[in-house]
Coordinates of C-alpha atoms and ligand atoms in Angstrom, one line a residue:
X1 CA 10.0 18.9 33.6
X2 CA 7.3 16.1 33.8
X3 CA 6.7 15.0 30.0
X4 CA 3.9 12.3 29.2
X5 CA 4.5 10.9 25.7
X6 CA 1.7 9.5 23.7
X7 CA 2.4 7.3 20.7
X8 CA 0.8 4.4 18.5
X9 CA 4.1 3.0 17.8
X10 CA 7.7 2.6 19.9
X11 CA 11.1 0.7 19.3
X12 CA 11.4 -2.1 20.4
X13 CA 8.2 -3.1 21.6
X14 CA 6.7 -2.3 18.0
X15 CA 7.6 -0.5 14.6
X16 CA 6.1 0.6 11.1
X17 CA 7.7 3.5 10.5
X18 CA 10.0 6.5 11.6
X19 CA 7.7 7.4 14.4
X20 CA 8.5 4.3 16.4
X21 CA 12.2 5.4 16.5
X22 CA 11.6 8.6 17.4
X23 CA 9.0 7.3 20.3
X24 CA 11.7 4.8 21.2
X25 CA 14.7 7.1 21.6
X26 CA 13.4 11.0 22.6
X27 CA 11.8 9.7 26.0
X28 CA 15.2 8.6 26.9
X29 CA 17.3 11.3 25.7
X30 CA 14.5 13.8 27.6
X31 CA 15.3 11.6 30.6
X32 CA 18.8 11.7 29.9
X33 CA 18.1 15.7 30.2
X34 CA 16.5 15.4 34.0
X35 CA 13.4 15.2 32.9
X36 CA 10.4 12.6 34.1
X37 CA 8.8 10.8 31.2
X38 CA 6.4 8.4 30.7
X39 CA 5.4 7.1 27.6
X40 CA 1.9 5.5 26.7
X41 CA 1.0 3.3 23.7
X42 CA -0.9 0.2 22.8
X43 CA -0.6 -3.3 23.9
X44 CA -0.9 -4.8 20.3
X45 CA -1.3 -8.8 20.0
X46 CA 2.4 -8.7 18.9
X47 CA 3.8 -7.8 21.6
X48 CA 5.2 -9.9 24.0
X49 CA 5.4 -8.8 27.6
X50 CA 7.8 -11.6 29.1
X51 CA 10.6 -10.6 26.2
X52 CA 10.2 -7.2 26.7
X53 CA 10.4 -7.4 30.9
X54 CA 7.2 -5.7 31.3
X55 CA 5.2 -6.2 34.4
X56 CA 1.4 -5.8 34.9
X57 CA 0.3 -2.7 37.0
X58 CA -1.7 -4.4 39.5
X59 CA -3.2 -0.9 40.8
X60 CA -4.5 -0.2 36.9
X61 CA -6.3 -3.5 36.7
X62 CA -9.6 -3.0 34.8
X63 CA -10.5 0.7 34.0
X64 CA -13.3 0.9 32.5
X65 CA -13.5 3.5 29.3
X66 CA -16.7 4.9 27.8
X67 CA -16.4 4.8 24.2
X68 CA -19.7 6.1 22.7
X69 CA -22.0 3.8 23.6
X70 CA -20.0 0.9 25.3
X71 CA -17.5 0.3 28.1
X72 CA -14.3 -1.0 27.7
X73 CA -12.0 -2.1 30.3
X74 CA -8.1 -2.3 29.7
X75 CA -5.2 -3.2 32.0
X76 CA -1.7 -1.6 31.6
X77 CA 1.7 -3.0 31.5
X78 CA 4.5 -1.4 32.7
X79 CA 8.4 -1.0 32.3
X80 CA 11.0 1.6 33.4
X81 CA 14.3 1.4 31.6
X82 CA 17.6 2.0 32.6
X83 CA 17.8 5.8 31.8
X84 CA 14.6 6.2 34.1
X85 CA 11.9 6.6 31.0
X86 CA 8.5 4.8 32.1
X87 CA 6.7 2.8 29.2
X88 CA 2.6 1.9 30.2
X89 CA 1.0 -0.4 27.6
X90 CA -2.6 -0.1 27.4
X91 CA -3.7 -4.2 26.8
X92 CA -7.4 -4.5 25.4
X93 CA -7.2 -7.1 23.1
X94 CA -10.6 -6.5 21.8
X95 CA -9.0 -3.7 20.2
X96 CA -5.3 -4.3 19.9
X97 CA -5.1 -8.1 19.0
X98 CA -5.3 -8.0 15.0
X99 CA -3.7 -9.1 12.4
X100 CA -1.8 -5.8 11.4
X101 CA -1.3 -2.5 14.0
X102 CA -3.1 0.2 11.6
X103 CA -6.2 -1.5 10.6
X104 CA -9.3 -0.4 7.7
X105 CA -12.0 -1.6 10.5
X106 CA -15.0 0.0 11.1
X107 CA -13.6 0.4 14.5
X108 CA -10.3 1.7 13.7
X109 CA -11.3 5.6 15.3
X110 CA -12.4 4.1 18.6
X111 CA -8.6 2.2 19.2
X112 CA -6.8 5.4 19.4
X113 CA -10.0 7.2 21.4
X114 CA -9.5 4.1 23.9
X115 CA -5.6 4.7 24.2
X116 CA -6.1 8.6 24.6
X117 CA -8.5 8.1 27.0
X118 CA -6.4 5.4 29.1
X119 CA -3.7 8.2 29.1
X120 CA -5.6 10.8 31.0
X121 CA -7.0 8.3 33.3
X122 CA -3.9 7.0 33.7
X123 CA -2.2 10.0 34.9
X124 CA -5.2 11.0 36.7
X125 CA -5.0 7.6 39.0
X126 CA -1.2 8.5 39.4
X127 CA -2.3 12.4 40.5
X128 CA 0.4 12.9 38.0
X129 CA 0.4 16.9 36.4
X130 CA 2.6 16.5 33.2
X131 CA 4.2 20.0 32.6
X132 CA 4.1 18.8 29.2
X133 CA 1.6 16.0 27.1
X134 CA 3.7 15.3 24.1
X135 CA 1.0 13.8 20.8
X136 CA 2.3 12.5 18.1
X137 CA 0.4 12.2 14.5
X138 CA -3.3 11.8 13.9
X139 CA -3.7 8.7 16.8
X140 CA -3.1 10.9 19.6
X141 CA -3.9 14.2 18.0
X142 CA -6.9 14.1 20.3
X143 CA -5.2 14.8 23.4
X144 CA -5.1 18.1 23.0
X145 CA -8.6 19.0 22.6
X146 CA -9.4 16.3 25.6
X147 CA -7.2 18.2 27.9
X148 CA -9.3 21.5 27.5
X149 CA -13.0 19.9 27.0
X150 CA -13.4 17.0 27.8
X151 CA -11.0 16.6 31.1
X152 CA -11.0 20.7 31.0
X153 CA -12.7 20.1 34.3
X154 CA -10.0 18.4 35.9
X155 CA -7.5 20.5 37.9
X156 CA -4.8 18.5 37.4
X157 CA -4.5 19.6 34.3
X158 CA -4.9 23.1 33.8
X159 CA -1.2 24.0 33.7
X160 CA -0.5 21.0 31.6
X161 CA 0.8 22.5 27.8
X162 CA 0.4 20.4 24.9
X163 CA 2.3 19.6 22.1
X164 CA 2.0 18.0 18.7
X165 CA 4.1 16.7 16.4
X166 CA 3.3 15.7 12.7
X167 CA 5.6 13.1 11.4
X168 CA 4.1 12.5 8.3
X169 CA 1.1 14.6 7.2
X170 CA -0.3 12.6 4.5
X171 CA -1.9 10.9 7.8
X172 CA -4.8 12.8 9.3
X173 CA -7.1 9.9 11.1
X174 CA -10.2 10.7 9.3
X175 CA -13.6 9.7 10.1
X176 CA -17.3 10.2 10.2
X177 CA -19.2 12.2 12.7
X178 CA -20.3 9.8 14.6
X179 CA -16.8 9.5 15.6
X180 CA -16.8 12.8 17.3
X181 CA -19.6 11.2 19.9
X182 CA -17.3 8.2 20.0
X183 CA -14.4 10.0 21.2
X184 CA -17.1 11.9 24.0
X185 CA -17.1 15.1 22.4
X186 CA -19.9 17.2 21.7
X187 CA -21.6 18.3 17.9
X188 CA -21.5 21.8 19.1
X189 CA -18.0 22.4 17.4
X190 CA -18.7 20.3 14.1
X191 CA -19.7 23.1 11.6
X192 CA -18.5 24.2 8.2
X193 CA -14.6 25.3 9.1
X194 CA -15.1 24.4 12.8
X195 CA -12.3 22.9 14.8
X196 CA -14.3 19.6 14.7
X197 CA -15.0 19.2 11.2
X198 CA -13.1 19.0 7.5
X199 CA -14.7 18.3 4.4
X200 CA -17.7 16.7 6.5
X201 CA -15.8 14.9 7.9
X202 CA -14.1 14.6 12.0
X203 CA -10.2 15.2 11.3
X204 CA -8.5 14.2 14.5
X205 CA -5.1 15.3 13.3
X206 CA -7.1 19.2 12.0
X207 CA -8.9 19.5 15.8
X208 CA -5.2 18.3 17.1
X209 CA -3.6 21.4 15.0
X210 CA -6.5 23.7 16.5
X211 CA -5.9 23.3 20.1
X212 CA -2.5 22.2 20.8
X213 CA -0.1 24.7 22.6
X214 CA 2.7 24.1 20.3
X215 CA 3.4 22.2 17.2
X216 CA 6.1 20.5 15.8
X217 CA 7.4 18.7 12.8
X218 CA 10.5 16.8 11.8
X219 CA 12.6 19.2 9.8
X220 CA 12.3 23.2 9.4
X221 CA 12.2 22.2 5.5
X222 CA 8.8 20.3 5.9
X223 CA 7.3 22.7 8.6
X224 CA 7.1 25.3 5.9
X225 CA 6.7 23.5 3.4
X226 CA 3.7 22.1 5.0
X227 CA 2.1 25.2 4.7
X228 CA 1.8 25.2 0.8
X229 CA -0.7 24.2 -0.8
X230 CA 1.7 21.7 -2.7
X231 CA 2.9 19.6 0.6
X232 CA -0.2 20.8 2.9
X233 CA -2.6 17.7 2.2
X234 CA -5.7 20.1 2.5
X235 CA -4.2 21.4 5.7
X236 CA -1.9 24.1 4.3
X237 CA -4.6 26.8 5.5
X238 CA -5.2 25.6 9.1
X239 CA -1.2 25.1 9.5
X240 CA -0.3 28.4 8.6
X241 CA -2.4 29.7 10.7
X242 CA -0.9 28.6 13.6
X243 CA 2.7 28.8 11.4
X244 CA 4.2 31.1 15.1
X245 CA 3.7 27.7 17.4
X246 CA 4.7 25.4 14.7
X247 CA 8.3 24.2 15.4
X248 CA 10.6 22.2 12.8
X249 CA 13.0 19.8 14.5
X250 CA 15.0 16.9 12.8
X251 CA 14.9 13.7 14.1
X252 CA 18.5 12.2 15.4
X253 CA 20.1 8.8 14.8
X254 CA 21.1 6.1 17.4
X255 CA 24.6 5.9 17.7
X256 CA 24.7 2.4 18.6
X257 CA 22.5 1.1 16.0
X258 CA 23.6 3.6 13.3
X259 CA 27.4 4.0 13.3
X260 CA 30.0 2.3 11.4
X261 CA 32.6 2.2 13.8
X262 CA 30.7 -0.4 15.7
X263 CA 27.9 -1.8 13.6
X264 CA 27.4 -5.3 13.9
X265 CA 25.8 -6.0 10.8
X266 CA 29.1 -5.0 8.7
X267 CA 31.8 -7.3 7.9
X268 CA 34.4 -4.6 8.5
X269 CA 33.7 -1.5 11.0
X270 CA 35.6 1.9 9.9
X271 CA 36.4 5.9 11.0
X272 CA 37.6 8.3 8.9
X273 CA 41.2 7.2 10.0
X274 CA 40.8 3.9 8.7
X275 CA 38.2 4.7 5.4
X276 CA 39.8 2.2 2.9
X277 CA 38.5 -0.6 4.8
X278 CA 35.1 0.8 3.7
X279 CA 35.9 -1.0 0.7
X280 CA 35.8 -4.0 2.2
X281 CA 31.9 -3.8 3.0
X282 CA 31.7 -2.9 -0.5
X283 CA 33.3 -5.9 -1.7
X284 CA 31.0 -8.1 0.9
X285 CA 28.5 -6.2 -0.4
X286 CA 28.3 -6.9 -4.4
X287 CA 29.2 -10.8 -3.3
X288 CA 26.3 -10.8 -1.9
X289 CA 23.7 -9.4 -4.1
X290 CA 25.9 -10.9 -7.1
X291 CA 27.6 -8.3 -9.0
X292 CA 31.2 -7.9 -10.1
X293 CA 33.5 -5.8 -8.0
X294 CA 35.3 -3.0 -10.2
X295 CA 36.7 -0.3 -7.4
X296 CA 36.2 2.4 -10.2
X297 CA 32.8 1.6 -10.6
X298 CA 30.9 3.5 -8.1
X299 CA 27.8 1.4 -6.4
X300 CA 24.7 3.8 -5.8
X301 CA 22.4 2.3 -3.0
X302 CA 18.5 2.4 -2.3
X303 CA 16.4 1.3 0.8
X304 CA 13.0 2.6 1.0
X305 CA 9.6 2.1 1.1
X306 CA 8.1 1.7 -2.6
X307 CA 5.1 4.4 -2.4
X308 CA 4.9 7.1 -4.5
X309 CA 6.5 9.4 -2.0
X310 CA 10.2 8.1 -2.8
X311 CA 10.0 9.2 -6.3
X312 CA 10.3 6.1 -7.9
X313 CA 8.9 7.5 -11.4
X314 CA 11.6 10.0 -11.7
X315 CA 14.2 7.1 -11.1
X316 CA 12.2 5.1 -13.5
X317 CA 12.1 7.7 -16.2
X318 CA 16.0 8.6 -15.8
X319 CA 16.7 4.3 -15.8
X320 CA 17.5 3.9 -19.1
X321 CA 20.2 6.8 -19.0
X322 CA 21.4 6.2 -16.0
X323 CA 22.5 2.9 -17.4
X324 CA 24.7 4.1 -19.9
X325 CA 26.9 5.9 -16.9
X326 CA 29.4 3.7 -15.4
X327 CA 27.4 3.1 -12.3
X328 CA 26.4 -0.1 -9.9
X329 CA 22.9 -0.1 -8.4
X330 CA 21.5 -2.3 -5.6
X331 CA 17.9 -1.3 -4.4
X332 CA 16.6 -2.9 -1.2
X333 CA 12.5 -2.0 -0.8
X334 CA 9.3 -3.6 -0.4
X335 CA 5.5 -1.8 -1.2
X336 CA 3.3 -1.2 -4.5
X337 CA 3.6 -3.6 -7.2
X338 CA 4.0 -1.5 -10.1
X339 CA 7.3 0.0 -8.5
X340 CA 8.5 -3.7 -7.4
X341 CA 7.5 -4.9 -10.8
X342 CA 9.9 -2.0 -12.0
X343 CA 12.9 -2.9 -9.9
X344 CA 12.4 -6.8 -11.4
X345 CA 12.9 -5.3 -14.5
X346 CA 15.3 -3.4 -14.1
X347 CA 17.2 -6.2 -12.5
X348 CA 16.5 -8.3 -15.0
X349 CA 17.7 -6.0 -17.8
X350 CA 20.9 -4.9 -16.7
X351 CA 22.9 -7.8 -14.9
X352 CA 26.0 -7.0 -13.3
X353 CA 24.7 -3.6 -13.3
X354 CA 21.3 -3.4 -11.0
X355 CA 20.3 -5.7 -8.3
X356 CA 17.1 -5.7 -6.9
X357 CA 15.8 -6.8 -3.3
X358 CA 12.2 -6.7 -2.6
X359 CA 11.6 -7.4 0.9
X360 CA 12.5 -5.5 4.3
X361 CA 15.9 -6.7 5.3
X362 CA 17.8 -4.8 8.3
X363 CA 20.9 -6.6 7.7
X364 CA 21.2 -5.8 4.3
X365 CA 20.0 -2.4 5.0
X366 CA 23.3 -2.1 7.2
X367 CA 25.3 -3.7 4.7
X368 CA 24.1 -1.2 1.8
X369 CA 24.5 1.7 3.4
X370 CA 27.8 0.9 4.6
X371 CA 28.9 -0.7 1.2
X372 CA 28.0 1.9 -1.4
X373 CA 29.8 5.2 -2.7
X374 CA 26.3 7.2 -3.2
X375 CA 23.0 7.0 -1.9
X376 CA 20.0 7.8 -3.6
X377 CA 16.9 9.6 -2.4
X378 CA 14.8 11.3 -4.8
X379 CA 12.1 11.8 -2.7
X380 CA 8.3 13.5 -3.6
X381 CA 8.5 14.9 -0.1
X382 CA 10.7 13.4 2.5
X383 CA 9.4 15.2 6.3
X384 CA 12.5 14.1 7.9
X385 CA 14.0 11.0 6.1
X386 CA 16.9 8.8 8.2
X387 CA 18.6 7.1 4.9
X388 CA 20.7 10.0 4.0
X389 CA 21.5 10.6 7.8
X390 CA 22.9 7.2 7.9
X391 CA 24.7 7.7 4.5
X392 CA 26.2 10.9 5.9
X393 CA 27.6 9.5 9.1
X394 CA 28.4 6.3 6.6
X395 CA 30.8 8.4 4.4
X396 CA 28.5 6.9 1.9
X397 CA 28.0 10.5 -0.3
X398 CA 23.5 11.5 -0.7
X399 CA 22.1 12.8 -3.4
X400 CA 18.8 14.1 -2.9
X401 CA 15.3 15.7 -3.8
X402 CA 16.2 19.2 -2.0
X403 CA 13.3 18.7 -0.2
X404 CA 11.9 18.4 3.5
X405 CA 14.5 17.0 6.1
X406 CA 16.7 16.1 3.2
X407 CA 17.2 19.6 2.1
X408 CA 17.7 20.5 5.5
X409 CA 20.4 17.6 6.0
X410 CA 22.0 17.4 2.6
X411 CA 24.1 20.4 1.5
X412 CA 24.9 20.5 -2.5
X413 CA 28.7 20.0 -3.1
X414 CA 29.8 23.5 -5.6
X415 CA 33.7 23.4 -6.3
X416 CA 33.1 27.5 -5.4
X417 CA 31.9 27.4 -1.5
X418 CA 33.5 24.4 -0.2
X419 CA 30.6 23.5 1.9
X420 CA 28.6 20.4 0.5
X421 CA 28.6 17.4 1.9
X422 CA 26.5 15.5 -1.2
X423 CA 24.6 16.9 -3.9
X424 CA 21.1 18.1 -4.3
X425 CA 18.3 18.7 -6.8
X426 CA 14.6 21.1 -6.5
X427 CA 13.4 20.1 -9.8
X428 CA 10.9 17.0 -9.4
X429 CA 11.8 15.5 -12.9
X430 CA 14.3 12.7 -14.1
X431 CA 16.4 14.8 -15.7
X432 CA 17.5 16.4 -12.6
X433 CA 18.4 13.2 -10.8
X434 CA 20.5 12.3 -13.9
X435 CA 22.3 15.3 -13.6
X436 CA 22.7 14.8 -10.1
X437 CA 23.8 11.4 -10.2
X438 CA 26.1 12.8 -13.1
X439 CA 27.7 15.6 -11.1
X440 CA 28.2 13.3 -8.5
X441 CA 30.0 10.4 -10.6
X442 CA 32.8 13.0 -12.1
X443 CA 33.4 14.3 -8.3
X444 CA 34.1 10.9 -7.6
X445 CA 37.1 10.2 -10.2
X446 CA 39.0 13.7 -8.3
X447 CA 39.7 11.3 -4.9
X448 CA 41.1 14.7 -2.8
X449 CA 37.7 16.7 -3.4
X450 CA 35.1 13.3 -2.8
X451 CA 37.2 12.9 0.6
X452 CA 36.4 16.4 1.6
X453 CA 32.7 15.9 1.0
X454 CA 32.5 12.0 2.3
X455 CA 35.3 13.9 5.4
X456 CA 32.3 16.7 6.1
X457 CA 29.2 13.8 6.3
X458 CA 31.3 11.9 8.9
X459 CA 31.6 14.7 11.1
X460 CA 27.9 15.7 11.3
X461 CA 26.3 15.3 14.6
X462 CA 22.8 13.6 13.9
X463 CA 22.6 12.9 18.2
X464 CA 18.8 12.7 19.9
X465 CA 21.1 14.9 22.5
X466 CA 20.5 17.7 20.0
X467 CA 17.0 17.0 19.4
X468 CA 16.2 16.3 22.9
X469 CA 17.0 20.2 23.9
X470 CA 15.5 21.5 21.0
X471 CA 12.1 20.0 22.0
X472 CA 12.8 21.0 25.9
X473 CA 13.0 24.5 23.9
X474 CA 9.5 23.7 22.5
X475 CA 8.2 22.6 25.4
X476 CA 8.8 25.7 27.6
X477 CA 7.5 28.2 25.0
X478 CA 4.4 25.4 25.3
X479 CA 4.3 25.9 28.7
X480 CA 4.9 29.6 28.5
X481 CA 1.1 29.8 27.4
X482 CA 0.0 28.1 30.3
X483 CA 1.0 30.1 32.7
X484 CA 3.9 27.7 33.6
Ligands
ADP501 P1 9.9 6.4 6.0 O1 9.6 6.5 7.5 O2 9.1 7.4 5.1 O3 9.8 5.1 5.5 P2 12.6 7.1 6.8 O4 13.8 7.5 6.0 O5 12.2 8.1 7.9 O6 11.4 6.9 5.8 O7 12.8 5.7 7.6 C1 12.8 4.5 6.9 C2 13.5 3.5 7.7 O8 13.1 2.2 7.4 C3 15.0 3.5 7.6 O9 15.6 3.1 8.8 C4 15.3 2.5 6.5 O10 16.6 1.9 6.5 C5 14.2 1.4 6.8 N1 13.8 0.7 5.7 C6 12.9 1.0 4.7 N2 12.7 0.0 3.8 C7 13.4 -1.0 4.2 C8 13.6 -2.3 3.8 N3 13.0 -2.8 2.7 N4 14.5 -3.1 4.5 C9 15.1 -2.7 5.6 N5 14.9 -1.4 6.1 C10 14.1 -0.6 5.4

């Protein structure tokens, strides 16, 4: 199949979030499959061309764009990698040269306009049919709706299926109407409950929902769960609606980023052959964030975002408890005050008990999940989540808010079925996670049974191999209502 890939965000040229590892390894695990892809995204300020081997595309020199009112000319650099994916960097610097990639400026609709734009001419210039244009989130949501208004009149693509995927739906790229005449559309479809309007306002990510072929989310959990009014951010109504094309599909891990038999950020690499050298990353571990090493002691890890979405009140409510089990806690985060204000204190309280990093620090990230016994993850809502992936894979044992991708990851240890591989909770309060973390902490005193459950984690298969087909899967049923 011929996939284009449109993204605001792709490892390693740049990264906020989870959607930048799923940009940077699905396009190669499609082309891995046989499959042509090309990916498109942004040529922000911060990336470098020269360390990233891209070379200018000489024959794209210059296109000029109409957004609203103005012109804008871009150029586009370009890269193929070694499993044959093609990368095309759209460089405006009037747009992409600021100080952060997701910007508050007034101008903030008409950067992801320019780059959906750029992706159609792109592939136009090329006489390039994709069988497939793969959106992701609110900054390409457009796509779909360009493909059938305003390039509807272009052959080229009238067997080309469309396909969005939602990685986090909090995220919806709304703006005002003008916007709508930015992006070269017309007012006609901007009406109470039209596909152009919500709340008064032009939702690209709602118009994205309306028109494309398929869509798809990051775990089967969150895809219906996105259709309650409790997870659906306003959009529960319009998502259920098209609930028969909506798709749920976890996002995999790289093995040779993610794996402790040969990460390089751990003092000691380890199987499940040679598990009690995982103690030795523990021991590295509590040197370094300066508590005392007691191997009965369990050491509970954290590494997350601090928003309200990671449950940080329920762990906050449940602190004072929590400390009177015998437990270890390192917590390695960065975000809102109030929460890193909380993990100061909580530091600062209990010595030799809690440490506290605030900051982002891959290293230690490694080193965490790869040192600790448990891994926490109460999560609000979690769409897909990677932490307790890694812990999994880590023989490091989750426990988790059964919701989203974790519930769909994380199976609840019960001495009766033999099947968890961590432990689980539904209720969103502190009392549950204390239970949880209490369950979990007499499991780990009976050594046979917590091998079984750390035994199961380690053998789960979290490949983008997986993942890949399942969206090939997506992608035919997309094309299916094309006529392809
Ligand atoms: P989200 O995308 O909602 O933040 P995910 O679990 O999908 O959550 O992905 C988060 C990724 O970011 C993980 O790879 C996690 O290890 C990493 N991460 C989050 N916070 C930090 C931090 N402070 N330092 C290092 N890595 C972090």
């Amino acid at each position: 199949m011929r996939i284009a890939f449109a993204t605001s965000e792709c490892v390693p040229f740049v990264k906020t979030g989870g959607l930048a590892d799923v940009s940077g390894a699905l396009p190669k695990a499609l082309a891995a499959e046989g499959n042509e892809v090309k990916v498109f995204l942004p040529l922000y300020g911060s990336i470098n061309t020269l360390s990233h081997g891209l070379s200018f595309a000489h024959e794209l020199h210059g296109i000029p764009a109409q957004i609203g009112g103005e012109t804008v000319y871009y150029h586009v650099w370009y890269k193929r990698d070694d499993t044959g994916a093609e990368f095309y960097l759209i460089d405006c610097p009037q747009y992409y040269h600021r100080s952060q990639i997701y910007t508050s400026d007034a101008d903030e609709d008409k950067r992801y306009i320019l780059l959906q734009n750029a992706v159609l001419q792109i592939l136009q210039r090329f006489n390039w049919a994709p069988d497939v244009l793969h959106c992701n989130d609110w900054q390409t949501a457009l796509l779909p709706v360009y493909l059938r208004e305003k390039y509807g009149w272009d052959s080229l693509f009238w067997k080309t299926a469309s396909v969005l995927s939602i990685h986090n739906l909090a995220y919806q790229g709304l703006f005002s109407k003008e916007s709508i005449y930015h992006a070269g559309l017309y007012y006609d479809k901007f009406y109470p409950g039209g596909p152009y309007e919500f709340h008064n306002a032009f939702s690209f990510l709602k118009a994205g929902i309306l028109y494309a072929d398929a869509l798809t989310t990051v775990s089967e959990t969150y895809a219906r769960e996105i259709q309650t009014l409790d997870y659906g951010e306003r959009l529960d109504g319009v998502l259920a609606m098209r609930r028969d094309d909506l798709f749920g599909i976890l996002n995999g891990i790289d093995p040779n980023d993610w794996n402790p038999r040969v990460d390089k950020f751990i003092p000691q690499r380890y199987d499940l052959e040679n598990f009690s050298d995982k103690t030795k990353n523990k021991k590295a571990l509590l040197a370094q964030v300066g508590l005392p090493f007691d191997e009965s002691v369990p050491m509970i890890g954290m590494i997350t975002r601090l928003t309200v979405q990671k449950g940080l009140e329920i762990l906050s409510q449940a602190f004072t408890d929590l400390m009177q089990m015998p437990v270890q806690l390192v917590i390695l985060g960065s975000g809102e005050k109030k929460y890193e204000d909380f993990l100061r204190w909580a530091a600062s309280t209990y010595p030799g008990k809690v440490s506290a990093y605030i900051g982002f620090n891959n290293a230690l990230a490694h080193l965490i999940t790869a040192g600790c016994d448990m891994y926490l993850m109460p999560s609000r809502y979690e769409p897909c989540g990677l932490n307790q992936m890694y812990s999994l894979n880590y023989g490091t044992v989750p426990i988790v808010r059964r919701t989203g991708g974790l519930a769909d990851t994380v199976r609840d240890y019960h001495e009766l079925n033999g099947q968890g591989n961590g432990f689980s909770f539904w209720d969103f309060t502190s009392y549950a996670l204390y239970t949880s973390v209490y369950r979990a902490l007499e499991l780990f005193h009976q050594k046979d049974v917590w091998m079984k459950i750390i035994k199961r984690g380690m053998s789960e298969d979290f490949s983008w191999q997986k993942s890949a087909r399942k969206y090939m899967e997506v992608y035919r049923w997309a094309k299916s209502k094309r006529g392809g």
